[in-house]
mmCIF file of C-alpha atoms in Angstrom:
data_model
loop_
_atom_site.group_PDB
_atom_site.id
_atom_site.type_symbol
_atom_site.label_atom_id
_atom_site.label_comp_id
_atom_site.label_asym_id
_atom_site.label_seq_id
_atom_site.Cartn_x
_atom_site.Cartn_y
_atom_site.Cartn_z
ATOM 1 C CA MET A 337 28.670 32.388 -67.068
ATOM 2 C CA SER A 338 30.970 29.808 -65.467
ATOM 3 C CA ARG A 339 32.900 32.507 -63.632
ATOM 4 C CA ALA A 340 29.661 33.950 -62.233
ATOM 5 C CA ILE A 341 28.739 30.512 -60.873
ATOM 6 C CA LEU A 342 32.185 30.068 -59.364
ATOM 7 C CA GLN A 343 32.031 33.513 -57.742
ATOM 8 C CA ASN A 344 28.593 32.748 -56.320
ATOM 9 C CA LEU A 345 29.849 29.486 -54.826
ATOM 10 C CA HIS A 346 32.857 31.290 -53.375
ATOM 11 C CA ARG A 347 30.577 33.883 -51.723
ATOM 12 C CA GLN A 348 28.473 31.079 -50.260
ATOM 13 C CA LYS A 349 31.586 29.370 -48.913
ATOM 14 C CA GLN A 350 32.780 32.597 -47.283
ATOM 15 C CA ALA A 351 29.326 33.267 -45.829
ATOM 16 C CA LEU A 352 29.229 29.785 -44.282
ATOM 17 C CA PHE A 353 32.694 30.390 -42.824
ATOM 18 C CA LEU A 354 31.379 33.586 -41.227
ATOM 19 C CA LEU A 355 28.248 31.759 -40.039
ATOM 20 C CA SER A 356 30.435 29.199 -38.291
ATOM 21 C CA HIS A 357 32.243 31.969 -36.420
ATOM 22 C CA LEU A 358 28.964 33.664 -35.477
ATOM 23 C CA LEU A 359 27.623 30.375 -34.110
ATOM 24 C CA ASP A 360 30.795 30.001 -32.035
ATOM 25 C CA GLU A 361 30.306 33.521 -30.701
ATOM 26 C CA GLU A 362 26.667 32.765 -29.901
ATOM 27 C CA PHE A 363 27.770 29.662 -27.994
ATOM 28 C CA GLN A 364 30.185 31.740 -25.911
ATOM 29 C CA HIS A 365 27.453 34.238 -25.032
ATOM 30 C CA LEU A 366 25.038 31.425 -24.192
ATOM 31 C CA SER A 367 27.665 29.885 -21.914
ATOM 32 C CA LYS A 368 28.010 33.212 -20.098
ATOM 33 C CA SER A 369 24.200 33.670 -19.924
ATOM 34 C CA ASP A 370 24.430 37.045 -21.667
ATOM 35 C CA PRO A 371 21.024 37.467 -23.365
ATOM 36 C CA GLN A 372 21.726 40.920 -24.841
ATOM 37 C CA SER A 373 24.802 39.683 -26.678
ATOM 38 C CA VAL A 374 23.026 36.506 -27.790
ATOM 39 C CA ALA A 375 20.215 38.599 -29.273
ATOM 40 C CA SER A 376 22.598 40.841 -31.226
ATOM 41 C CA VAL A 377 24.527 37.852 -32.602
ATOM 42 C CA GLU A 378 21.244 36.130 -33.465
ATOM 43 C CA PHE A 379 20.183 39.125 -35.569
ATOM 44 C CA SER A 380 23.480 38.917 -37.448
ATOM 45 C CA ILE A 381 22.994 35.187 -37.994
ATOM 46 C CA GLN A 382 19.475 35.690 -39.342
ATOM 47 C CA GLU A 383 20.640 38.382 -41.765
ATOM 48 C CA LEU A 384 23.519 36.205 -42.950
ATOM 49 C CA LEU A 385 21.138 33.279 -43.522
ATOM 50 C CA ARG A 386 18.901 35.578 -45.565
ATOM 51 C CA GLN A 387 21.874 36.583 -47.712
ATOM 52 C CA ILE A 388 22.949 32.958 -48.191
ATOM 53 C CA SER A 389 19.459 32.012 -49.325
ATOM 54 C CA GLU A 390 19.494 34.927 -51.781
ATOM 55 C CA GLU A 391 22.828 33.711 -53.190
ATOM 56 C CA ARG A 392 21.362 30.231 -53.599
ATOM 57 C CA ARG A 393 18.325 31.591 -55.429
ATOM 58 C CA ASP A 394 20.600 33.523 -57.765
ATOM 59 C CA LEU A 395 22.676 30.400 -58.402
ATOM 60 C CA LYS A 396 19.570 28.357 -59.200
ATOM 61 C CA ASP A 397 18.347 31.036 -61.604
ATOM 62 C CA THR A 398 21.733 31.076 -63.334
ATOM 63 C CA ILE A 399 21.761 27.282 -63.594
ATOM 64 C CA ARG A 400 18.237 27.254 -65.058
ATOM 65 C CA LYS A 401 19.428 29.608 -67.775
ATOM 66 C CA ILE A 402 22.238 27.215 -68.684
ATOM 67 C CA ASP A 403 20.356 23.914 -68.368
ATOM 68 C CA PRO A 404 16.758 23.854 -67.124
ATOM 69 C CA ALA A 405 16.819 20.052 -66.897
ATOM 70 C CA LEU A 406 19.757 19.880 -64.457
ATOM 71 C CA PRO A 407 18.552 17.745 -61.521
ATOM 72 C CA GLY A 408 20.632 19.371 -58.775
ATOM 73 C CA ILE A 409 23.583 21.533 -57.885
ATOM 74 C CA ARG A 410 25.715 18.438 -57.313
ATOM 75 C CA ASP A 411 25.522 17.822 -61.074
ATOM 76 C CA LEU A 412 26.669 21.363 -61.836
ATOM 77 C CA PRO A 413 30.282 20.428 -62.753
ATOM 78 C CA LEU A 414 28.964 18.268 -65.600
ATOM 79 C CA ILE A 415 27.681 21.249 -67.569
ATOM 80 C CA LEU A 416 30.615 23.618 -66.919
ATOM 81 C CA ASP A 417 33.868 24.097 -68.774
ATOM 82 C CA GLU A 418 36.549 21.544 -68.030
ATOM 83 C CA SER A 419 38.872 24.306 -66.897
ATOM 84 C CA ILE A 420 36.839 24.979 -63.736
ATOM 85 C CA ARG A 421 35.113 21.636 -63.081
ATOM 86 C CA ASP A 422 37.593 20.537 -60.418
ATOM 87 C CA GLN A 423 37.465 23.918 -58.753
ATOM 88 C CA VAL A 424 33.640 23.830 -58.638
ATOM 89 C CA ARG A 425 33.681 20.264 -57.239
ATOM 90 C CA ASP A 426 36.130 21.304 -54.522
ATOM 91 C CA THR A 427 34.110 24.380 -53.639
ATOM 92 C CA LEU A 428 30.886 22.355 -53.477
ATOM 93 C CA ARG A 429 32.615 19.835 -51.217
ATOM 94 C CA GLN A 430 33.890 22.605 -48.931
ATOM 95 C CA ILE A 431 30.426 24.173 -48.797
ATOM 96 C CA ASP A 432 28.952 20.812 -47.812
ATOM 97 C CA VAL A 433 31.503 20.350 -45.009
ATOM 98 C CA GLN A 434 30.878 23.869 -43.710
ATOM 99 C CA GLU A 435 27.101 23.382 -43.830
ATOM 100 C CA GLN A 436 27.402 20.226 -41.741
ATOM 101 C CA ASP A 437 29.663 22.005 -39.252
ATOM 102 C CA CYS A 438 27.208 24.902 -38.971
ATOM 103 C CA ALA A 439 24.305 22.488 -38.500
ATOM 104 C CA ARG A 440 26.128 20.778 -35.617
ATOM 105 C CA LYS A 441 26.908 24.109 -33.963
ATOM 106 C CA ALA A 442 23.344 25.367 -34.417
ATOM 107 C CA ALA A 443 21.968 22.163 -32.871
ATOM 108 C CA GLN A 444 24.352 22.527 -29.937
ATOM 109 C CA ASN A 445 23.260 26.125 -29.391
ATOM 110 C CA ALA A 446 19.605 25.114 -29.608
ATOM 111 C CA VAL A 447 20.091 22.477 -26.900
ATOM 112 C CA ILE A 448 21.754 25.025 -24.616
ATOM 113 C CA THR A 449 19.012 27.549 -25.309
ATOM 114 C CA ARG A 450 16.273 25.034 -24.477
ATOM 115 C CA GLY A 451 18.131 24.065 -21.304
ATOM 116 C CA LEU A 452 18.406 27.690 -20.197
ATOM 117 C CA MET A 453 14.735 28.248 -21.008
ATOM 118 C CA ASP A 454 13.703 25.203 -18.951
ATOM 119 C CA GLN A 455 15.931 26.330 -16.086
ATOM 120 C CA ASN A 456 14.447 29.842 -16.142
ATOM 121 C CA GLN A 457 10.903 28.474 -16.300
ATOM 122 C CA ALA A 458 11.570 26.213 -13.301
ATOM 123 C CA LEU A 459 12.972 29.173 -11.352
ATOM 124 C CA LEU A 460 9.983 31.313 -12.284
ATOM 125 C CA ASP A 461 7.565 28.569 -11.198
ATOM 126 C CA TYR A 462 9.417 28.188 -7.896
ATOM 127 C CA LEU A 463 9.362 31.942 -7.189
ATOM 128 C CA THR A 464 5.677 32.155 -8.112
ATOM 129 C CA ASN A 465 4.850 29.339 -5.694
ATOM 130 C CA GLU A 466 6.921 30.986 -2.964
ATOM 131 C CA ILE A 467 5.143 34.350 -3.142
ATOM 132 C CA ARG A 468 1.670 32.856 -3.495
ATOM 133 C CA PRO A 469 -0.147 32.958 -0.126
ATOM 134 C CA LYS A 470 -0.269 29.527 1.474
ATOM 135 C CA ASN A 471 -3.375 29.872 3.626
ATOM 136 C CA GLY A 472 -5.557 31.866 1.262
ATOM 137 C CA HIS A 473 -6.069 34.812 3.648
ATOM 138 C CA THR A 474 -5.730 37.655 1.176
ATOM 139 C CA TYR A 475 -7.460 40.717 -0.164
ATOM 140 C CA SER A 476 -9.471 40.561 -3.380
ATOM 141 C CA GLN A 477 -8.990 42.825 -6.374
ATOM 142 C CA ARG A 478 -11.567 45.198 -4.877
ATOM 143 C CA GLY A 479 -9.843 45.356 -1.502
ATOM 144 C CA ARG A 480 -12.170 42.974 0.345
ATOM 145 C CA TRP A 481 -10.752 40.538 2.817
ATOM 146 C CA LEU A 482 -10.982 37.005 1.467
ATOM 147 C CA HIS A 483 -10.941 34.159 3.890
ATOM 148 C CA PRO A 484 -11.459 30.699 2.383
ATOM 149 C CA GLY A 485 -14.147 28.708 4.070
ATOM 150 C CA ASP A 486 -15.543 31.728 5.928
ATOM 151 C CA THR A 487 -19.313 31.595 5.543
ATOM 152 C CA GLY A 488 -20.216 33.958 8.316
ATOM 153 C CA ALA A 489 -23.130 36.066 7.147
ATOM 154 C CA LEU A 490 -22.403 38.872 9.592
ATOM 155 C CA LEU A 491 -18.868 39.336 8.372
ATOM 156 C CA LYS A 492 -20.057 39.546 4.793
ATOM 157 C CA GLY A 493 -22.756 42.057 5.641
ATOM 158 C CA ARG A 494 -25.652 39.650 5.169
ATOM 159 C CA LEU A 495 -28.081 38.201 7.675
#
């Protein structure tokens, strides 16, 4: 049982290492404004996060089988064999460091993404205002000539 827990923690550590590299790759694509590449990396990140959460659920189920009263994963080394306690502590510490690193990178990518979104929205608003007619002399959806302020009854076909 202890080996299964250690293997699970090792898989989580490796997955977080991969996540860190994917976040770096996403940052590079965001810096180049390459939305297609960002989208493909984002799909990989989402799938990896799903797998990490599945590993965590499996670990929690395994821990509940050993000791249902265990308050948290940080207390896991207390219930394991002495032969692997230090190894589990080290792995948990490494996982924590990698999680913090990934959180920083994800926050950085989110800031860049919001900045690009705001920039694109401002450009879209500017272009929309530029193509919008300034004087209001336009045709309606039905092809009628619209002239703001024109109340001439003869031009509208009424007397």
